[in-house]
Amino acid sequence: MRIVVCIKQVPDTSEVKINPETGALVREGVPSIINPFDMHAIEAALSIKEQLGSSAACSVCVLTMGPPQAESALREAVSFGVDEAVLVSGREFAGGDTLATSRALSAAISKIGADIIICGKQAIDGDTAQVGPEVAEFLDIPHISYVKKISGISGAVIRAERMMDDGHDVVEAELPCLITVVRELNTPRLPSLKGKMAAKKIEIKKLGLADLGISEEEAGFKGSPTQVKKIFTPSARTGRRMAEGSIEEQVDAIIKELMERKCL
Amino acid sequence: MDYFLSEEQLMIKDLARQIAVEKVVPVREELDEKEEFPWEIMKALAQSDLFGLFIPEQYGGLGKGAFELALAVEELSKACVGVATTYAANALGTYPLLLFGTDEQKKKYLPDIAAGKKLVAFGLTEANAGSDAGGIQTTARADGDHYVLNGTKQWITNGGEAEIYTVIAITDKTRGARGASAFVVEKGTPGFSFGKKERKMGIRASATRELVFEDCKIPKANIIAREGMGFIVAMKTLDNSRAGVGAQGVGVAQGAIDEALKFARQRVQFGHPIISFQAIQHMLADMATETEAARALVYAAARYIDSGAKDVTRASAMAKLFATDVAMRVTTNAVQVMGGSGYMKEYPVEKMMRDAKILQIYEGTNQIQRNVIAQALIKESAAASKGK
Ligand SMILES: Cc1cc2nc3c(=O)[nH]c(=O)nc-3n(C[C@H](O)[C@H](O)[C@H](O)COP(=O)(O)OP(=O)(O)OC[C@H]3O[C@@H](n4cnc5c(N)ncnc54)[C@H](O)[C@@H]3O)c2cc1C
C-alpha cells in the first residue's frame, strides 16, 4: 500500500496581510507553514499506515510543487513520520493555476505510484478546493472530497463519510482513489524525535518538467487558462429553499423554477 | 544563558516545549482540579519518542542520557509538575532495569517502555520506612523457582497506572542492609493489588497509590541483580534520577518567573505598573538568578552522570537539594509578586507553589540530601587526611 499526500506550503494566515491596492497577499516576511488542512491529510495517511500495521508494507510519501524553499514543508512532514518526500520544482511551474498545478501533481503521482492520494480540502491561500478533484480527474480515478471520517479500507475499497452542509454521505470507492479531508477528520500529531532526526537527513527527491513529461506550454503561467481579475469575499448565500412533497413533486418544482429563471 | 546544547538536544528541548505548550498548558488546571491521570499527554509523549530518550538504541530507545532527560523534564515542569512527575517517575522505575537488568530482562521490558506502551513505577517507601529506607518490611521468600512477596509499599507514583513495577523487598532479615533485593513485578500478577488513590496538596494529576503484595508469586528470573543487592540498586537508581527532580525544580521555577513577569508588567498600582517598583524588580532579579544557578548545577550534575563517573551521589544530591529549594522559594515569591491574584486559581502560580513542595520531599527529603552530601564530604576529608 502506498499513500501519497499532496501538501502545499502557504503563508501563515494568522500573520498575513493583504495589499489593499492589488488585493494580493503580501508574502514577504510572513512565516511559511504547511497548509493547515494538509496537516490533517498527513495525519490521515499516518494513521492508515498504523492501522494497517507492518504486514501491509504501507509507506507514506509526501509531495509538493513549489519553489526550492518548499523543501522545509516536506521536511516538517517527515518529522511527523512520513517515509518519503518529493518536490516538483522549476521555473516553468511558476504562476500555475489549479489546472496546471493538478497536471503537474498528477504526473508526479503517476511516477511515484499510489493506491491512496490524500489532499487537504483546500489551501488557505487560494481556497479553491479544486486541486484535489482535478488531480483525480487527470489520473482518471475516483475521488471523495470533504472526508470527515474514514470508516475502513478493506481489499481495494475505501469507505468514507463525506461532509455535507446538512449531514454526511457515506461513500465507497475503489482504489486507487483520491480523498480530500476536512479538519473534523482527526487531530494532527506532533512531530517525533526519530522523525525530526530523519527530517534532517532525508534526501528529497526532485522532479522537474522533463521528468514529468509535461511541455512548457502545459506548465505554470503558460499552462493556466485561469486569470484572476479580483479577489473578494462573496456575500453569504441566502434565500435557500427546500423543495417539498414527493420526489416527483420536488423534481417538477425544481424544473419549473429553473425554467422560470431561464436556466433550462 | 547558553549551555551549548547540540542540535539534537535543542530538538529534544523544542519538542518537549511544544508538547508542554500545546498539550499540557490547556488542560493542567482541569487535571489538577479533577485529580485526573494525564493519559492523553502520556500518549503524546510516547508518539514523540520521549519515553525512549534515556534508553539505549538496541532496546528501541534513542540512546541519550540523564542530561537529555533533564531537558525534557524541565520543559514539562514549566507547564505542570504533576505531568512531569508522571513522566519522571517512569524513568525512576526504569533505572533498576537499565542499570542492573540482564540482557534478557532488558530485551523483555525496555522496548515497550521506550515506546511508551507501558508505564513503570518504583516501589521502595513503606509506612514505617520513609527516609529510613532500611526499615522496609516487605518480604520476598524464595520458594522453588519463585519468590513470594508479602507487604505493602506506600505512596508509589504511577501506582495502579503502570504496567511494570520495580520493587525493593527483604530476602534475608538477618543480613541487615545486605538483606534486601530488587524485583520486577508486572501488573496483573495474582496477589498484587493497589490501595486507594491518595489525595494530595499538589501534583494532583499524578497518581500515588499503595502496592499491596499478598502471597504474590513471581518467577525467580524477576530478580534484578543478585540477592542482597536491593539497597545498592535503590541507591544507584536514586543517584541517577535525583538530577531529574532538580530539573523539575528548575522548570517550575522558570514557569513561575514567566508568569510573575508577565503579570507585573501589566498590573498597575499607584499609577504605575508594579514592575516599576524596585521591591518587585529585586524579587524578580533574585528569582531569575537563583533559577539560573539551579539550572547550571542540574545540567552539570546530569552531564557528570552521563560522563560515566563512578560516584555521582553527591553531585545529584546537590542538584536535587539546591534546585528544589530554589523552586519552593521562587514559586512562593511568584505568588507574592502577584499578590491576591497569585493566590487565586485563575492564575497558574497558585498550583505551581503547591506542586513545588513535593520536590523537597520525594526521592529523599532535602534534609536527607544534606545528610548524603555531608557524608560524602566527611568521607572525602577523611580519605584526604589518611593520604597525608
Ligand atoms: C507524592 C509522593 C510520591 C512519592 N512517590 C514515591 C515513589 O514513587 N516511590 C517510592 O518509593 N516512594 C515515593 N514517595 C515516598 C517519599 O520518597 C518519602 O515520602 C520520602 O522519602 C520521605 O519519607 P517520609 O515521608 O516517610 O518522611 P519521614 O522519613 O518520616 O520524615 C519526616 C521528616 O523527618 C525528617 N527526617 C527523617 N529522618 C531524618 C534524618 N535522619 N535527619 C534529618 N531529618 C530527618 C525528614 O526530612 C522529614 O522532614 C512519594 C511520596 C510522596 C509524598
XYZ file of C-alpha atoms and ligand atoms in Angstrom:
705
model
C 0.000 0.000 0.000
C 1.388 3.342 -0.998
C -0.159 6.601 0.146
C 0.764 9.930 -1.394
C -0.113 13.098 0.475
C -0.171 16.341 -1.503
C 0.781 19.315 0.606
C 1.293 22.995 -0.033
C 3.472 25.482 1.746
C 1.406 28.571 2.495
C 1.898 31.826 4.362
C 0.720 31.634 7.964
C -2.636 33.374 7.659
C -2.593 34.452 11.250
C 0.376 36.636 10.234
C -0.547 37.563 6.673
C -1.510 40.985 5.328
C -3.335 41.907 2.144
C -2.103 44.668 -0.140
C -5.129 46.991 -0.296
C -4.308 48.163 -3.839
C -3.757 44.861 -5.609
C -5.809 42.666 -3.321
C -2.912 40.222 -3.367
C -1.340 38.585 -0.338
C 1.799 40.234 0.946
C 4.114 37.268 1.322
C 7.329 38.989 2.284
C 8.373 38.425 5.852
C 5.476 36.111 6.589
C 6.396 32.736 8.067
C 5.519 29.702 5.960
C 3.584 26.740 7.272
C 2.131 23.549 5.893
C -1.397 24.331 4.747
C -3.454 23.503 7.875
C -5.855 21.186 6.016
C -2.859 19.258 4.691
C -1.791 18.580 8.276
C -4.992 16.567 8.585
C -4.152 14.797 5.320
C -0.741 13.809 6.693
C -2.334 12.597 9.918
C -4.859 10.555 7.931
C -2.082 8.871 5.958
C -0.042 8.092 9.059
C -2.981 6.657 10.937
C -3.956 4.487 7.955
C -0.388 3.226 7.920
C -0.528 2.468 11.637
C -3.883 0.740 11.382
C -2.785 -1.439 8.501
C 0.265 -2.431 10.515
C 3.620 -3.540 9.243
C 2.170 -6.534 7.393
C 0.619 -4.287 4.748
C 4.044 -2.777 3.940
C 2.464 0.629 3.779
C 4.559 3.675 3.007
C 3.635 7.323 3.012
C 5.109 9.755 0.518
C 4.575 13.475 0.740
C 4.500 15.535 -2.452
C 4.546 19.237 -3.088
C 5.002 21.536 -6.038
C 6.681 24.761 -5.143
C 9.842 26.819 -5.008
C 13.008 25.279 -3.514
C 12.053 26.682 -0.084
C 9.055 24.329 -0.060
C 11.584 21.686 0.933
C 11.163 22.841 4.531
C 7.474 21.901 4.419
C 8.423 18.438 3.164
C 10.991 18.044 5.930
C 8.418 19.051 8.506
C 6.101 16.365 7.127
C 8.886 13.821 7.558
C 9.212 14.859 11.213
C 5.694 13.532 11.787
C 6.662 10.119 10.439
C 6.263 10.335 6.641
C 8.648 7.985 4.825
C 9.492 9.799 1.585
C 9.341 13.296 0.175
C 9.127 14.531 -3.409
C 9.468 18.115 -4.600
C 8.217 19.193 -8.010
C 10.121 22.324 -8.760
C 11.337 24.511 -11.585
C 10.971 27.977 -13.006
C 8.492 26.697 -15.598
C 5.950 25.781 -12.913
C 5.665 29.311 -11.555
C 2.339 31.101 -11.775
C 0.287 27.970 -12.321
C -3.453 27.896 -11.722
C -5.263 24.851 -10.368
C -5.271 23.152 -13.774
C -1.536 23.487 -14.316
C -0.856 22.508 -10.711
C -3.064 19.431 -10.915
C -1.489 18.410 -14.194
C 1.990 18.556 -12.677
C 0.992 16.837 -9.431
C -0.847 14.048 -11.211
C 2.129 13.456 -13.496
C 4.330 13.217 -10.405
C 1.914 10.821 -8.722
C 1.928 8.610 -11.832
C 5.686 8.408 -11.482
C 5.617 7.746 -7.731
C 2.688 5.334 -7.843
C -0.150 5.470 -5.326
C -3.059 3.455 -4.003
C -4.497 6.300 -1.989
C -3.905 10.000 -2.545
C -4.837 12.373 0.237
C -5.152 16.147 -0.041
C -6.406 18.819 2.318
C -9.803 20.070 1.215
C -8.306 23.390 0.105
C -5.287 25.619 0.555
C -5.821 28.592 2.827
C -4.081 30.975 0.422
C -6.223 30.098 -2.606
C -9.322 28.491 -1.137
C -10.375 26.938 -4.458
C -10.691 23.329 -3.255
C -10.102 22.363 -6.884
C -6.666 20.774 -6.952
C -7.620 17.529 -5.215
C -10.533 16.650 -7.505
C -8.633 17.848 -10.593
C -5.705 15.562 -9.784
C -8.175 12.669 -9.575
C -9.586 13.639 -12.990
C -6.136 13.779 -14.577
C -5.399 10.341 -13.137
C -8.838 9.128 -14.163
C -9.568 7.698 -10.721
C -12.495 8.244 -8.322
C -12.316 10.846 -5.588
C -14.192 11.546 -2.363
C -13.996 15.144 -1.215
C -14.548 16.692 2.243
C -13.902 13.412 4.052
C -14.653 13.717 7.761
C -14.290 10.059 8.624
C -12.534 7.095 7.063
C -14.711 4.165 8.072
C -12.476 1.494 6.637
C -10.155 0.273 3.956
C -10.624 -3.349 3.012
C -9.232 -5.082 -0.013
C -9.278 -2.476 -2.722
C -12.191 -0.424 -1.382
C -12.212 2.685 0.783
C -15.305 3.704 2.681
C -15.590 7.260 3.949
C -18.019 9.858 5.224
C -18.207 12.995 3.113
C -19.224 16.120 4.979
C -22.201 17.978 3.523
C -23.930 21.185 4.597
C -26.719 19.242 6.201
C -25.177 15.961 7.313
C -22.897 13.490 5.589
C -22.831 10.965 2.744
C -21.341 7.519 3.175
C -19.291 6.870 0.046
C -17.402 3.827 -1.146
C -14.788 3.978 -3.860
C -12.390 1.560 -5.432
C -8.676 2.055 -5.044
C -6.712 3.775 -6.366
C -8.709 6.714 -5.105
C -8.135 10.304 -4.049
C -9.701 11.860 -0.986
C -9.689 15.416 0.273
C -10.067 15.864 4.005
C -11.584 18.369 6.432
C -10.467 19.367 9.935
C -13.125 17.226 11.567
C -11.338 14.069 10.398
C -8.622 13.969 13.053
C -6.175 15.819 15.286
C -2.753 16.150 13.684
C 0.014 14.668 15.787
C 3.134 16.428 16.991
C 6.487 15.527 15.494
C 8.522 12.680 16.975
C 12.202 12.785 17.805
C 13.028 9.996 15.383
C 11.004 11.860 12.779
C 12.844 15.105 13.435
C 16.162 13.330 13.111
C 15.032 11.658 9.883
C 13.825 15.018 8.586
C 17.313 16.458 8.859
C 18.861 13.633 6.904
C 16.284 12.607 4.344
C 17.157 13.069 0.714
C 14.331 14.839 -1.031
C 13.589 13.543 -4.493
C 13.295 16.364 -7.015
C 11.250 16.205 -10.188
C 11.369 18.791 -12.977
C 9.459 19.402 -16.152
C 11.423 16.836 -18.154
C 10.931 14.139 -15.509
C 7.188 14.608 -15.652
C 6.885 14.592 -19.426
C 4.996 17.872 -19.465
C 5.579 20.501 -22.126
C 6.391 24.080 -21.215
C 3.045 25.155 -22.674
C 1.233 22.946 -20.189
C 3.042 24.186 -17.107
C 2.952 27.221 -14.882
C 1.606 30.516 -16.150
C 1.545 29.360 -19.776
C -0.490 26.303 -18.942
C -3.029 28.242 -16.905
C -6.291 29.319 -18.521
C -7.485 30.974 -15.306
C -6.917 34.683 -14.871
C -7.506 36.233 -11.511
C -9.318 39.555 -12.005
C -10.202 40.310 -8.454
C -10.166 38.597 -5.084
C -13.063 39.281 -2.771
C -15.163 37.577 -0.161
C -18.515 36.589 -1.664
C -21.565 37.533 0.337
C -23.159 34.646 2.161
C -25.671 32.586 0.218
C -29.218 33.475 1.143
C -32.704 32.572 0.025
C -32.181 28.834 0.140
C -35.373 26.863 -0.077
C -36.100 23.165 0.256
C -38.492 21.640 -2.265
C -41.214 19.696 -0.533
C -43.569 16.843 -1.327
C -42.909 13.556 -3.108
C -39.770 13.140 -5.195
C -41.812 13.715 -8.369
C -43.320 16.896 -6.962
C -39.925 18.132 -5.889
C -38.424 17.480 -9.318
C -41.356 19.224 -11.001
C -40.969 22.234 -8.724
C -37.248 22.484 -9.454
C -37.729 22.155 -13.238
C -40.389 24.830 -13.145
C -38.170 27.139 -11.144
C -35.197 26.561 -13.435
C -37.332 27.289 -16.488
C -38.660 30.462 -14.939
C -35.080 31.538 -14.350
C -34.286 30.618 -17.943
C -31.734 28.070 -16.848
C -33.412 25.312 -18.814
C 22.385 31.754 29.198
C 23.774 29.410 26.555
C 24.514 25.865 27.658
C 25.914 24.908 24.255
C 23.313 22.291 23.530
C 23.855 20.096 20.499
C 21.426 20.203 17.606
C 19.753 17.044 18.887
C 19.494 18.382 22.409
C 17.841 21.530 21.083
C 15.450 19.335 19.134
C 14.544 17.441 22.306
C 14.016 20.649 24.246
C 11.892 22.172 21.471
C 9.741 19.096 21.146
C 9.177 18.818 24.901
C 8.305 22.510 24.970
C 5.870 22.094 22.089
C 4.103 19.277 23.935
C 4.080 21.327 27.141
C 2.583 24.352 25.418
C 0.126 22.604 23.116
C -0.930 19.606 25.172
C -0.238 20.353 28.837
C -0.954 24.039 29.446
C -4.532 23.905 28.098
C -5.525 21.043 30.452
C -3.313 21.404 33.527
C -5.881 23.251 35.609
C -8.564 20.685 34.876
C -6.248 17.729 35.551
C -5.319 19.306 38.884
C -8.908 20.052 39.812
C -10.187 16.577 38.921
C -7.080 14.686 40.051
C -7.102 13.112 36.621
C -4.248 10.968 35.341
C -2.768 12.554 32.174
C -3.164 9.626 29.779
C -3.637 11.815 26.696
C -0.382 13.605 27.386
C 1.432 10.323 28.027
C 0.207 9.194 24.616
C 1.580 12.351 23.004
C 4.920 11.844 24.768
C 5.000 8.251 23.582
C 4.208 9.199 19.997
C 7.002 11.762 20.124
C 9.553 9.126 21.251
C 10.237 10.962 24.525
C 9.830 7.824 26.630
C 12.806 6.350 24.825
C 15.188 9.233 25.445
C 17.454 7.581 28.009
C 17.050 4.001 26.780
C 19.812 2.507 24.592
C 19.115 2.242 20.877
C 19.500 -1.536 20.925
C 16.394 -1.651 23.133
C 14.352 0.684 20.981
C 15.333 3.959 22.618
C 17.273 6.983 21.450
C 20.387 6.241 23.466
C 20.585 9.605 25.188
C 21.208 10.149 28.882
C 20.289 11.906 32.103
C 21.022 15.304 30.562
C 18.564 14.955 27.695
C 16.023 13.542 30.131
C 16.552 16.592 32.343
C 15.919 18.897 29.374
C 12.594 17.209 28.655
C 11.598 17.105 32.325
C 12.412 20.803 32.735
C 10.203 21.809 29.812
C 7.286 19.694 31.032
C 7.694 21.022 34.576
C 7.431 24.589 33.326
C 3.877 23.705 32.394
C 2.878 21.159 35.069
C 4.879 19.296 37.705
C 2.081 16.728 38.032
C 2.589 15.684 34.416
C 6.372 15.906 34.729
C 6.297 13.685 37.831
C 4.352 11.033 35.953
C 6.955 11.117 33.196
C 9.979 11.310 35.506
C 8.778 8.533 37.849
C 8.667 6.334 34.773
C 12.420 6.868 34.394
C 12.903 6.293 38.136
C 11.179 2.927 37.830
C 13.190 2.031 34.728
C 16.654 2.739 36.124
C 16.906 -0.523 38.141
C 16.422 -2.482 34.905
C 18.642 -0.173 32.899
C 21.497 -0.191 35.426
C 21.287 -3.743 36.745
C 18.989 -5.778 34.491
C 20.229 -8.750 32.498
C 20.202 -8.534 28.721
C 17.170 -10.826 28.794
C 15.295 -8.564 31.208
C 16.205 -5.511 29.161
C 15.003 -7.162 25.970
C 11.783 -8.110 27.655
C 10.891 -4.762 29.211
C 12.808 -1.850 27.712
C 11.348 -1.771 24.178
C 7.785 -1.362 25.496
C 8.969 1.263 27.979
C 10.865 3.141 25.249
C 7.775 3.118 23.055
C 5.654 4.422 25.926
C 3.416 1.349 25.670
C 3.988 0.505 29.322
C 4.481 2.867 32.232
C 6.794 1.999 35.102
C 6.771 2.729 38.852
C 9.403 2.379 41.567
C 8.380 0.948 44.957
C 10.687 1.495 47.901
C 8.803 3.531 50.545
C 6.591 1.878 53.178
C 4.546 3.139 56.102
C 7.425 2.511 58.500
C 10.230 3.211 56.067
C 10.439 6.684 54.536
C 13.735 8.455 54.997
C 14.906 5.319 56.740
C 14.606 3.030 53.727
C 16.493 0.348 55.662
C 13.342 -0.169 57.701
C 11.315 -1.798 54.921
C 9.293 -4.825 55.957
C 8.019 -6.180 52.638
C 9.500 -9.649 52.219
C 10.389 -11.858 49.285
C 10.707 -15.506 50.220
C 12.406 -17.912 47.834
C 10.157 -20.849 47.066
C 11.335 -23.288 44.399
C 11.649 -21.345 41.162
C 9.609 -18.469 42.557
C 9.762 -15.642 45.044
C 6.703 -14.951 47.158
C 6.169 -11.279 48.033
C 4.284 -10.039 51.092
C 3.919 -6.484 52.337
C 2.691 -3.018 51.373
C 4.501 -0.207 49.580
C 3.182 3.280 50.241
C 2.844 6.443 48.145
C 4.077 4.942 44.919
C 3.949 7.320 41.971
C 2.221 5.801 38.916
C 0.904 3.041 41.206
C -2.110 1.416 39.594
C -1.481 3.108 36.242
C 1.884 1.497 35.475
C 2.241 -1.983 33.991
C 5.746 -2.617 35.313
C 6.949 -2.201 38.929
C 10.461 -2.327 40.282
C 10.197 -3.144 43.960
C 12.641 -3.492 46.848
C 11.921 -6.272 49.372
C 13.746 -8.098 52.146
C 15.122 -11.506 51.171
C 17.144 -12.102 54.333
C 16.221 -10.299 57.548
C 19.387 -11.365 59.322
C 21.682 -9.592 56.887
C 20.548 -6.010 57.527
C 21.361 -3.652 54.666
C 22.618 -6.626 52.625
C 19.357 -8.450 53.099
C 17.258 -6.622 50.503
C 16.768 -7.397 46.825
C 15.163 -5.710 43.834
C 12.428 -7.311 41.745
C 10.351 -6.560 38.729
C 6.655 -7.269 39.169
C 4.050 -6.982 36.451
C 0.575 -5.595 36.971
C -1.938 -8.407 36.918
C 0.249 -10.871 38.808
C -2.029 -12.747 41.239
C -1.592 -11.446 44.786
C -0.599 -7.970 43.581
C -3.195 -5.224 44.093
C -3.443 -1.495 44.719
C -4.661 0.686 47.554
C -6.828 3.735 47.057
C -5.517 6.754 45.222
C -4.084 9.353 47.619
C -5.488 12.874 47.677
C -2.680 15.397 47.609
C -1.777 19.067 48.081
C -0.123 19.287 44.678
C 0.948 17.258 41.631
C -2.645 16.092 41.638
C -2.519 14.887 38.034
C -0.009 12.265 39.122
C -1.323 9.068 40.715
C 0.002 7.930 44.090
C -1.137 4.561 45.453
C -0.214 1.682 47.718
C 1.163 -1.508 46.216
C -0.208 -4.484 48.136
C 1.506 -7.876 47.921
C -0.307 -10.878 49.398
C 1.475 -14.130 48.662
C 2.344 -12.687 45.295
C 4.331 -15.304 43.350
C 6.826 -14.063 40.788
C 9.336 -16.104 38.755
C 12.884 -16.247 40.107
C 14.015 -14.672 36.841
C 12.372 -11.437 38.007
C 15.109 -10.614 40.481
C 17.180 -7.601 39.440
C 20.905 -8.024 40.080
C 21.601 -10.550 42.823
C 20.046 -11.325 46.186
C 21.293 -8.799 48.727
C 21.815 -6.038 46.120
C 18.457 -4.358 46.766
C 19.679 -1.242 48.509
C 22.549 -0.788 46.102
C 20.060 -0.948 43.235
C 17.844 1.574 45.043
C 20.657 3.985 45.854
C 22.176 3.910 42.344
C 18.708 4.405 40.922
C 18.167 7.474 43.081
C 21.645 8.768 42.244
C 20.687 8.724 38.584
C 17.224 10.143 38.885
C 17.673 12.863 41.515
C 19.160 15.260 38.979
C 15.818 14.878 37.222
C 13.988 16.076 40.325
C 16.317 19.072 40.207
C 15.226 19.610 36.605
C 11.622 19.626 37.772
C 12.572 22.355 40.231
C 14.243 24.434 37.518
C 11.221 24.017 35.257
C 8.562 25.005 37.759
C 10.676 27.944 38.973
C 11.063 29.195 35.409
C 7.361 28.756 34.769
C 6.567 30.827 37.853
C 9.029 33.568 36.869
C 7.477 33.810 33.407
C 4.021 34.223 34.921
C 5.110 36.725 37.561
C 6.956 38.845 34.998
C 4.013 38.939 32.645
C 1.691 39.914 35.474
C 3.985 42.557 36.963
C 4.272 44.362 33.644
C 0.509 44.653 33.354
C -0.671 45.239 36.914
C -0.963 48.956 37.693
C -0.987 50.335 41.261
C -0.234 53.862 42.410
C -0.397 54.885 38.769
C 2.472 52.649 37.634
C 2.939 49.059 36.532
C 4.130 47.238 39.651
C 7.245 46.104 37.777
C 8.480 49.693 38.024
C 8.769 49.291 41.807
C 12.245 48.354 42.855
C 10.960 45.943 45.506
C 9.301 43.882 42.779
C 12.271 44.191 40.442
C 14.653 42.893 43.066
C 12.456 39.920 43.858
C 12.319 39.031 40.181
C 16.068 39.531 39.807
C 16.752 37.170 42.709
C 14.266 34.620 41.400
C 15.895 34.644 37.958
C 19.430 34.459 39.339
C 18.676 31.569 41.684
C 16.881 29.667 38.952
C 19.767 30.120 36.538
C 22.210 28.896 39.193
C 19.981 25.882 39.814
C 19.835 25.159 36.092
C 23.614 25.323 35.782
C 24.033 22.907 38.716
C 21.399 20.470 37.435
C 22.916 20.449 33.939
C 26.400 19.970 35.358
C 25.249 17.066 37.552
C 23.360 15.419 34.697
C 26.352 15.731 32.368
C 28.533 14.314 35.120
C 26.220 11.307 35.398
C 26.372 10.826 31.620
C 30.172 11.021 31.654
C 30.127 7.615 33.298
C 31.569 8.933 36.553
C 31.625 6.258 39.229
C 30.313 8.167 42.194
C 27.617 10.694 41.348
C 25.841 10.579 44.703
C 26.972 13.969 45.895
C 26.518 15.742 42.568
C 22.960 14.565 42.081
C 22.048 15.200 45.736
C 23.355 18.770 45.420
C 21.421 19.344 42.209
C 18.220 17.993 43.766
C 18.655 19.902 47.016
C 19.533 23.267 45.557
C 17.151 23.299 42.609
C 14.130 22.194 44.628
C 14.772 24.630 47.477
C 15.033 27.321 44.798
C 11.790 26.080 43.258
C 9.943 26.426 46.561
C 11.311 29.915 47.176
C 10.743 31.132 43.639
C 7.181 29.826 43.340
C 6.345 31.313 46.756
C 7.753 34.654 45.657
C 5.907 34.476 42.353
C 2.701 34.321 44.362
C 3.961 37.265 46.419
C 4.738 39.342 43.328
C 1.225 38.722 42.058
C -0.455 39.451 45.394
C -4.047 38.247 45.761
C -4.134 37.255 42.096
C -1.249 34.893 42.716
C -3.254 33.206 45.451
C -6.226 32.618 43.165
C -6.740 29.581 40.968
C -7.285 31.840 37.954
C -3.501 32.131 37.724
C -1.175 29.137 37.463
C 1.294 30.190 40.176
C -1.067 29.042 42.925
C -0.746 25.498 41.576
C 2.973 25.881 40.933
C 3.574 26.727 44.583
C 1.555 23.704 45.744
C 3.324 21.480 43.219
C 6.820 22.703 44.079
C 6.535 21.464 47.678
C 6.707 17.793 46.760
C 10.132 18.299 45.175
C 11.648 18.954 48.609
C 10.136 15.696 49.884
C 10.199 12.820 47.420
C 13.237 10.863 46.246
C 14.678 11.696 49.659
C 13.742 14.811 51.637
C 16.102 17.743 51.369
C 17.272 17.050 54.898
C 18.316 13.609 53.699
C 20.091 15.197 50.703
C 22.081 17.317 53.144
C 22.949 14.170 55.106
C 24.096 12.484 51.911
C 26.209 15.452 50.864
C 27.727 15.806 54.333
C 28.595 12.099 54.442
C 30.385 12.461 51.112
C 32.278 15.470 52.456
C 33.298 13.616 55.596
C 34.406 10.581 53.612
C 36.441 12.725 51.267
C 38.041 14.682 54.059
C 38.893 11.524 55.983
C 40.419 9.964 52.874
C 42.463 13.104 52.247
C 43.876 13.211 55.762
C 44.672 9.492 55.626
C 46.649 10.048 52.457
C 48.867 12.619 54.176
C 3.544 12.380 46.308
C 4.575 11.390 46.720
C 5.078 10.495 45.785
C 6.012 9.554 46.146
N 6.447 8.632 45.226
C 7.255 7.618 45.630
C 7.603 6.566 44.734
O 7.244 6.571 43.553
N 8.341 5.547 45.187
C 8.779 5.498 46.477
O 9.437 4.521 46.855
N 8.465 6.478 47.351
C 7.706 7.533 46.957
N 7.379 8.520 47.865
C 7.899 8.484 49.202
C 8.949 9.555 49.507
O 10.160 9.252 48.880
C 9.039 9.705 51.020
O 7.880 10.358 51.433
C 10.260 10.456 51.465
O 11.416 9.714 51.223
C 10.201 10.847 52.936
O 9.767 9.831 53.774
P 8.562 10.084 54.804
O 7.517 10.766 54.070
O 8.252 8.819 55.455
O 9.116 11.110 55.832
P 9.945 10.772 57.179
O 11.094 9.918 56.849
O 9.027 10.326 58.225
O 10.499 12.206 57.533
C 9.756 13.173 58.260
C 10.657 14.383 58.492
O 11.803 13.987 59.241
C 12.972 14.336 58.562
N 13.983 13.307 58.807
C 13.833 11.961 58.816
N 14.989 11.360 59.070
C 15.911 12.333 59.221
C 17.299 12.353 59.495
N 17.998 11.225 59.649
N 17.925 13.550 59.566
C 17.231 14.699 59.386
N 15.911 14.740 59.132
C 15.266 13.562 59.040
C 12.581 14.362 57.120
O 13.452 15.156 56.366
C 11.204 14.954 57.209
O 11.296 16.353 57.326
C 6.464 9.509 47.493
C 5.981 10.416 48.416
C 5.046 11.349 48.045
C 4.524 12.285 49.082
